[in-house]
Coordinates of C-alpha atoms and ligand atoms in Angstrom, one line a residue:
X23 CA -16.7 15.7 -4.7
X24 CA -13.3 16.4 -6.6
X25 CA -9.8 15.7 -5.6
X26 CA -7.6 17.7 -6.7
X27 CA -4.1 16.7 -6.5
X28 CA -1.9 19.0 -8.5
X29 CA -2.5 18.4 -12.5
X30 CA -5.1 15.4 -11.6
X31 CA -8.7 16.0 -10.2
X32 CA -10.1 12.8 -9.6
X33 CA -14.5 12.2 -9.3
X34 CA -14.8 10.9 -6.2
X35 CA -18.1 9.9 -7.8
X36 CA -17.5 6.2 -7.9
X37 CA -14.8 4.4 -5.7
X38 CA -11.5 4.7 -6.5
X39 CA -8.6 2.2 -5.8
X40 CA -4.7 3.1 -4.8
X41 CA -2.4 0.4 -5.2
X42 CA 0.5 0.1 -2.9
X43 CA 3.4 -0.3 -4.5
X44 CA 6.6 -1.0 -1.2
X45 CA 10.0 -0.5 -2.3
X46 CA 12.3 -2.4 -0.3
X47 CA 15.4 -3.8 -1.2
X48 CA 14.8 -7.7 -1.9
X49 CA 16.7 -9.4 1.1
X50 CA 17.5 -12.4 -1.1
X51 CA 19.2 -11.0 -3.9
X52 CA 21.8 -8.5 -3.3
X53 CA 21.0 -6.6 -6.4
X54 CA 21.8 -3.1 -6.0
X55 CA 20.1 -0.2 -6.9
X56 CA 18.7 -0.5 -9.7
X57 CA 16.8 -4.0 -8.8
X58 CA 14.9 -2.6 -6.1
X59 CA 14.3 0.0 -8.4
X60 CA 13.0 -1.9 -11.5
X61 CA 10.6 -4.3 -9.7
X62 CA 9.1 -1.6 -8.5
X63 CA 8.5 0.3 -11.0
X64 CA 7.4 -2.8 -12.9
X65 CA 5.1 -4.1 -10.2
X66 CA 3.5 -0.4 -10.3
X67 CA 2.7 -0.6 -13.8
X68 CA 1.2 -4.1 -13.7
X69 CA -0.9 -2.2 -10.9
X70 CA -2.4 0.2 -13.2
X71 CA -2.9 -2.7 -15.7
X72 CA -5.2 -3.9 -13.0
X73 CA -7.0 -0.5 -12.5
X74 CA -5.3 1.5 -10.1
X75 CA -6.6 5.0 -9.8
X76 CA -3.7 6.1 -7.8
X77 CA -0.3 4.2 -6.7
X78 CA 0.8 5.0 -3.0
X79 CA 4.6 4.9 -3.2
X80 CA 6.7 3.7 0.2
X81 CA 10.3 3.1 1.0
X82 CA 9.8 3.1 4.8
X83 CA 7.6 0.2 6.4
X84 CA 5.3 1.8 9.0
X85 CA 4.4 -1.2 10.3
X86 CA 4.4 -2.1 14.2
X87 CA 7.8 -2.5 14.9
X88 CA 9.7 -2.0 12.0
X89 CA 13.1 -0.4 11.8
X90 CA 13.5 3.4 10.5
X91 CA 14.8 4.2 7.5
X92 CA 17.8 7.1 7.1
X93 CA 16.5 10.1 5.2
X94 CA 19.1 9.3 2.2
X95 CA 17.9 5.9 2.1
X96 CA 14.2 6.3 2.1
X97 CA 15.2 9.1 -1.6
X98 CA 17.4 6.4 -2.8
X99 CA 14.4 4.4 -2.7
X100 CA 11.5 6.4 -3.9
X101 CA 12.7 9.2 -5.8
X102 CA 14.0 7.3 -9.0
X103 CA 10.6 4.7 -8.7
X104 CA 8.9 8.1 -8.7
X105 CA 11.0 9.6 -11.5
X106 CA 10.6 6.6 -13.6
X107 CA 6.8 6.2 -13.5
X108 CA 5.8 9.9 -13.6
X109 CA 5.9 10.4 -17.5
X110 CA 4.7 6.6 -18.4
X111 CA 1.3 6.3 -16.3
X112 CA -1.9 8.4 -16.6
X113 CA -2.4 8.1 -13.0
X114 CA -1.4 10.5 -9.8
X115 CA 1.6 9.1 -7.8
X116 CA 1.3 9.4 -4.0
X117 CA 4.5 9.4 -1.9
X118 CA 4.1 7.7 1.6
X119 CA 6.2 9.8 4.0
X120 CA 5.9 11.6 6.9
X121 CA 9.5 13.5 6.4
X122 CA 9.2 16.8 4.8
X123 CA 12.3 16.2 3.0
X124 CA 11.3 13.1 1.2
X125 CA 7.5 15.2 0.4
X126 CA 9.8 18.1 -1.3
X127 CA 11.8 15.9 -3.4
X128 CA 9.0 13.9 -4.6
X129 CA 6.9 16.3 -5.6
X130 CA 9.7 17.7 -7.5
X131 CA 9.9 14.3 -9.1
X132 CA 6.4 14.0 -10.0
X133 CA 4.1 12.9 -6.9
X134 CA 0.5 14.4 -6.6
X135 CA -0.7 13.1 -3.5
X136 CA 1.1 13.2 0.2
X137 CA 0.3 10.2 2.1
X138 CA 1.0 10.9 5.6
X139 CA 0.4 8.5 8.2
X140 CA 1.8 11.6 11.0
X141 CA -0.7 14.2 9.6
X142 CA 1.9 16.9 8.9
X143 CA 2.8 16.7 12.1
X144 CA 6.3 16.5 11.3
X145 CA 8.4 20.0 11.7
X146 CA 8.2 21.5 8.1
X147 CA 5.6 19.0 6.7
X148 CA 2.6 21.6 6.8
X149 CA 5.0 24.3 4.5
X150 CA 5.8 21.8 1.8
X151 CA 2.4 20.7 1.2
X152 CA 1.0 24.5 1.4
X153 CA 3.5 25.5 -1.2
X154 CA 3.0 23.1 -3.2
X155 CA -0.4 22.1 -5.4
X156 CA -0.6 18.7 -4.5
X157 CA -3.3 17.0 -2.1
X158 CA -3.1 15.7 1.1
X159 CA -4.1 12.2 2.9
X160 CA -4.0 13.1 6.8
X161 CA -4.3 9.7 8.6
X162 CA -5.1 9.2 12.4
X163 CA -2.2 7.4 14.5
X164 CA -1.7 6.8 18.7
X165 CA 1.7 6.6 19.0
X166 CA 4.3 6.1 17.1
X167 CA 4.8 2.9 15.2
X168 CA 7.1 1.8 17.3
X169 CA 5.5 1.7 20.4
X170 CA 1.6 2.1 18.9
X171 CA 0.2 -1.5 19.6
X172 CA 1.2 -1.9 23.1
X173 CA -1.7 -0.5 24.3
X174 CA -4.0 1.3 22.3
X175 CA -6.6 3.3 24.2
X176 CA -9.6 5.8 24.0
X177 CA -12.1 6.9 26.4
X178 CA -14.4 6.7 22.7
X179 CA -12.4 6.0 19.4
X180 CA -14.7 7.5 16.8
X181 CA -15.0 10.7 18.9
X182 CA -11.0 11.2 19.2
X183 CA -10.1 10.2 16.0
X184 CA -13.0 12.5 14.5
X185 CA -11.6 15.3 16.9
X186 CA -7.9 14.8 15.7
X187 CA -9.0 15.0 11.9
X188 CA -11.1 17.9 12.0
X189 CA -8.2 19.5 14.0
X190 CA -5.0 18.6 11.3
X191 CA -7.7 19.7 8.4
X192 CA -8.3 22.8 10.0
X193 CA -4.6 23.4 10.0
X194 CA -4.1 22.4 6.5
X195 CA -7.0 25.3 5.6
X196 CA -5.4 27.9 7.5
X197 CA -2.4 27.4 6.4
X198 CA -3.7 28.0 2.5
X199 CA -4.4 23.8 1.8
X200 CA -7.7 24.1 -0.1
X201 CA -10.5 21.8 1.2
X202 CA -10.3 19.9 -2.1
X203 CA -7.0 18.9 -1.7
X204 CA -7.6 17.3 1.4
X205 CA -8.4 13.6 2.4
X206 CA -8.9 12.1 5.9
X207 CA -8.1 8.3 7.3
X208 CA -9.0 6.8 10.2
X209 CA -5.8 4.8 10.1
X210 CA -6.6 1.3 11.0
X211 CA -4.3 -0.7 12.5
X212 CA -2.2 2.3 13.8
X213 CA -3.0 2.5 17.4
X214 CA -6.0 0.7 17.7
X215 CA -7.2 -3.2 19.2
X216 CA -9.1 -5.4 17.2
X217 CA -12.6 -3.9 18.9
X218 CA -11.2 0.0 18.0
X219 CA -10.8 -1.5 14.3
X220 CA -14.4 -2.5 14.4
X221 CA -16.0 0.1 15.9
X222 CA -14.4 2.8 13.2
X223 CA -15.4 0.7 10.4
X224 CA -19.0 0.4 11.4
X225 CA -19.2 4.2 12.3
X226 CA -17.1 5.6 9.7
X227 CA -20.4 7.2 8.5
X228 CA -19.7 9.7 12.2
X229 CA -16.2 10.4 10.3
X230 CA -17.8 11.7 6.8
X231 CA -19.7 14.6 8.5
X232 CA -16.3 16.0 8.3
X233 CA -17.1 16.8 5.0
X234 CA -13.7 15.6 3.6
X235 CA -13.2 12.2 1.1
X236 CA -12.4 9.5 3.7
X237 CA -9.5 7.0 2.5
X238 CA -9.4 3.5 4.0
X239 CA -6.3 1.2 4.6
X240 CA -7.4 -2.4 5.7
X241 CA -6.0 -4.5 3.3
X242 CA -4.0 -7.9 4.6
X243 CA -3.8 -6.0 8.2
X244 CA -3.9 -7.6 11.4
X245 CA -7.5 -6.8 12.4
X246 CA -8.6 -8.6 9.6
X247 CA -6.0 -12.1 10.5
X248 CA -7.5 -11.7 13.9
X249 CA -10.7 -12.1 12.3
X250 CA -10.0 -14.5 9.7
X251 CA -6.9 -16.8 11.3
X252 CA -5.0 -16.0 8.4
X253 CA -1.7 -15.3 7.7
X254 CA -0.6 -12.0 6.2
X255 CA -0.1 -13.1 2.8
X256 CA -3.7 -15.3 2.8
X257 CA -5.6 -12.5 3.5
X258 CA -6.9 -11.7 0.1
X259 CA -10.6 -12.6 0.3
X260 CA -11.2 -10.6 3.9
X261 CA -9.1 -7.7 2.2
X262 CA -11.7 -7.9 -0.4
X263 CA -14.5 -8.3 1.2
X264 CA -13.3 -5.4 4.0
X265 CA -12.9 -3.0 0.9
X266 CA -16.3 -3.7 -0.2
X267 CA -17.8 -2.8 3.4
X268 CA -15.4 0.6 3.7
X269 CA -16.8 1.9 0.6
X270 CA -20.4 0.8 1.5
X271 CA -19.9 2.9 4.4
X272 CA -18.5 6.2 2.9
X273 CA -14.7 5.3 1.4
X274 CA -14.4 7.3 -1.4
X275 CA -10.5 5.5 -1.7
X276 CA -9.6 2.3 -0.9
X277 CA -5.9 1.6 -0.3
X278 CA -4.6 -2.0 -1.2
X279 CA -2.4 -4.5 -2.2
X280 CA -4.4 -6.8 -4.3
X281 CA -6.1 -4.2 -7.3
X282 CA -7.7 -6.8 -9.7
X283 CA -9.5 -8.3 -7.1
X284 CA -10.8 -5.3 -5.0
X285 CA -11.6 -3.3 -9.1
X286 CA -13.8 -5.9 -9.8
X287 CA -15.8 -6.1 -6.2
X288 CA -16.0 -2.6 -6.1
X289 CA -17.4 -2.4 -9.8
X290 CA -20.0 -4.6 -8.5
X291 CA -20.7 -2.3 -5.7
X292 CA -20.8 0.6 -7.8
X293 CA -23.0 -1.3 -10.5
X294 CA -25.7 -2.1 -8.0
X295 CA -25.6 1.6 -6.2
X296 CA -26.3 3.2 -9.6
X297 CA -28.9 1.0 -11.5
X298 CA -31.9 2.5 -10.8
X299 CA -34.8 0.7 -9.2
X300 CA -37.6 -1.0 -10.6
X301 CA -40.7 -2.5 -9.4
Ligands
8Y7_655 C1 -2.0 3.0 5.8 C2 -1.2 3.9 5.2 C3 -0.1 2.1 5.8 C4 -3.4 3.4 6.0 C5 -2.9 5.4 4.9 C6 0.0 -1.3 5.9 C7 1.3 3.9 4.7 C8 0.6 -0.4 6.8 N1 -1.4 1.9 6.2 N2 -1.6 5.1 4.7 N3 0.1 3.3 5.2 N4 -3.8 4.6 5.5 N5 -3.3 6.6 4.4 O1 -0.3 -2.4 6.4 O2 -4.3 2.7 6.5 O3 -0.2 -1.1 4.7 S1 1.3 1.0 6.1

């Protein structure tokens, strides 16, 4: 199983990490530009010091609740971050976006990977991924982010969200996407309770009959404070140990905050799935 996101084709063959790397203007410091621009781009690199296989770049939250971002605001963001690490790092940039606009100029900037938490649902999306070379993440969402939480609700998650994949691959293939360009996600956290959350992480074996790489996002979310007590930023060990699990079940890619720790669980993991046994 190879990836292949434009000039990168990545061997699915042992886990692979993507690091998220936010860019959001600092609320404390009224910095301008270039600050926001320059801790992230230096926050990505220390990311790929850690062993990032991939780096998911974001400049609008998609968390419940939070506030849209203009279009001209969200490039501000991400295009020069992009820019900047595209000829310094050995490693394909993804651009976290659901607006075809931002996908087009990131590309152009350097981007391999479209990480799109609406599927290509958006008008235009579909068109500048097919003419384009780069691969694809299509996550499963209920709702919208604003309103997704309120009250998730399936008749039987694994079956819908299975449905809703196989159908936005299917449109990614007819419309000239080749297979290995394509990745699927469940999207925890994105429509779903506590129980939902659960249910797709014990069955995400069901998901891989797809026949597409399955990504995984579970780091620091709710489910896992629900779980834990935790707050958000004291989530590290569940993040961990939820990584683990996800590729034990079938992730090929693990999306998280905190690389160092989740490189060296999952080199464990992939130490004790290859050594072959003795008596
Ligand atoms: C996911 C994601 C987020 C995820 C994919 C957060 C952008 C919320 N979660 N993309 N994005 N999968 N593919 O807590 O689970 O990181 S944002």
């Amino acid at each position: 199983m190879i990836l292949h996101c434009a000039q990168f084709k990545l061997p699915l063959t042992r886990p692979h990490v993507m690091g998220i790397v936010n860019v959001t203007p600092d609320s404390f410091s009224d910095g301008g530009q270039f600050t926001h621009t320059s801790s992230a781009v230096a926050h990505a690199l220390s990311l790929v010091a850690q062993g990032a296989d991939i780096l998911d770049v974001g400049g609008e939250s998609t968390r419940p609740n939070a506030t849209p971002v203009s279009l001209q605001e969200e490039l501000d963001r991400v295009i020069p971050v992009i820019e900047a690490l595209a000829d310094q790092i050995a490693v394909p940039i993804s651009i976290d976006t659901y607006k075809p606009a931002v996908m087009a100029a990131a590309i152009q900037a350097g981007a391999s990977l479209v990480n799109d938490v609406r599927a290509l649902q958006e008008e235009g999306a579909l068109d500048v991924v097919a003419n384009s070379d780069v691969g694809i993440c299509l996550m499963h969402m209920q709702g919208t982010p604003q309103t997704m939480q309120a009250n998730p609700q399936y008749i039987d998650v694994v079956q819908e969200v299975k449905a809703f994949l196989a159908e936005r691959a299917a449109m990614c293939i007819k419309a000239g996407i080749e297979k290995p360009r394509i990745l699927l996600d469940p999207g925890f956290g994105f429509g779903k309770t506590r129980a939902h959350n659960i249910t797709l992480i014990q069955k995400l074996a069901e998901l891989q009959e797809l026949g597409f790489p399955l990504l995984v996002g579970l780091s620091r979310k709710s489910v896992l404070g629900q779980v834990t007590g935790q707050d958000v930023d004291a989530r590290l060990h569940a993040s961990v140990a939820a990584a683990v699990i996800s590729v034990m079940k079938g992730a090929k890619i693990v999306r998280v905050h905190d690389v160092k720790a989740t490189v060296e669980a999952l080199k464990v993991v992939a130490a004790i799935a290859d050594q072959y046994h003795e008596e």
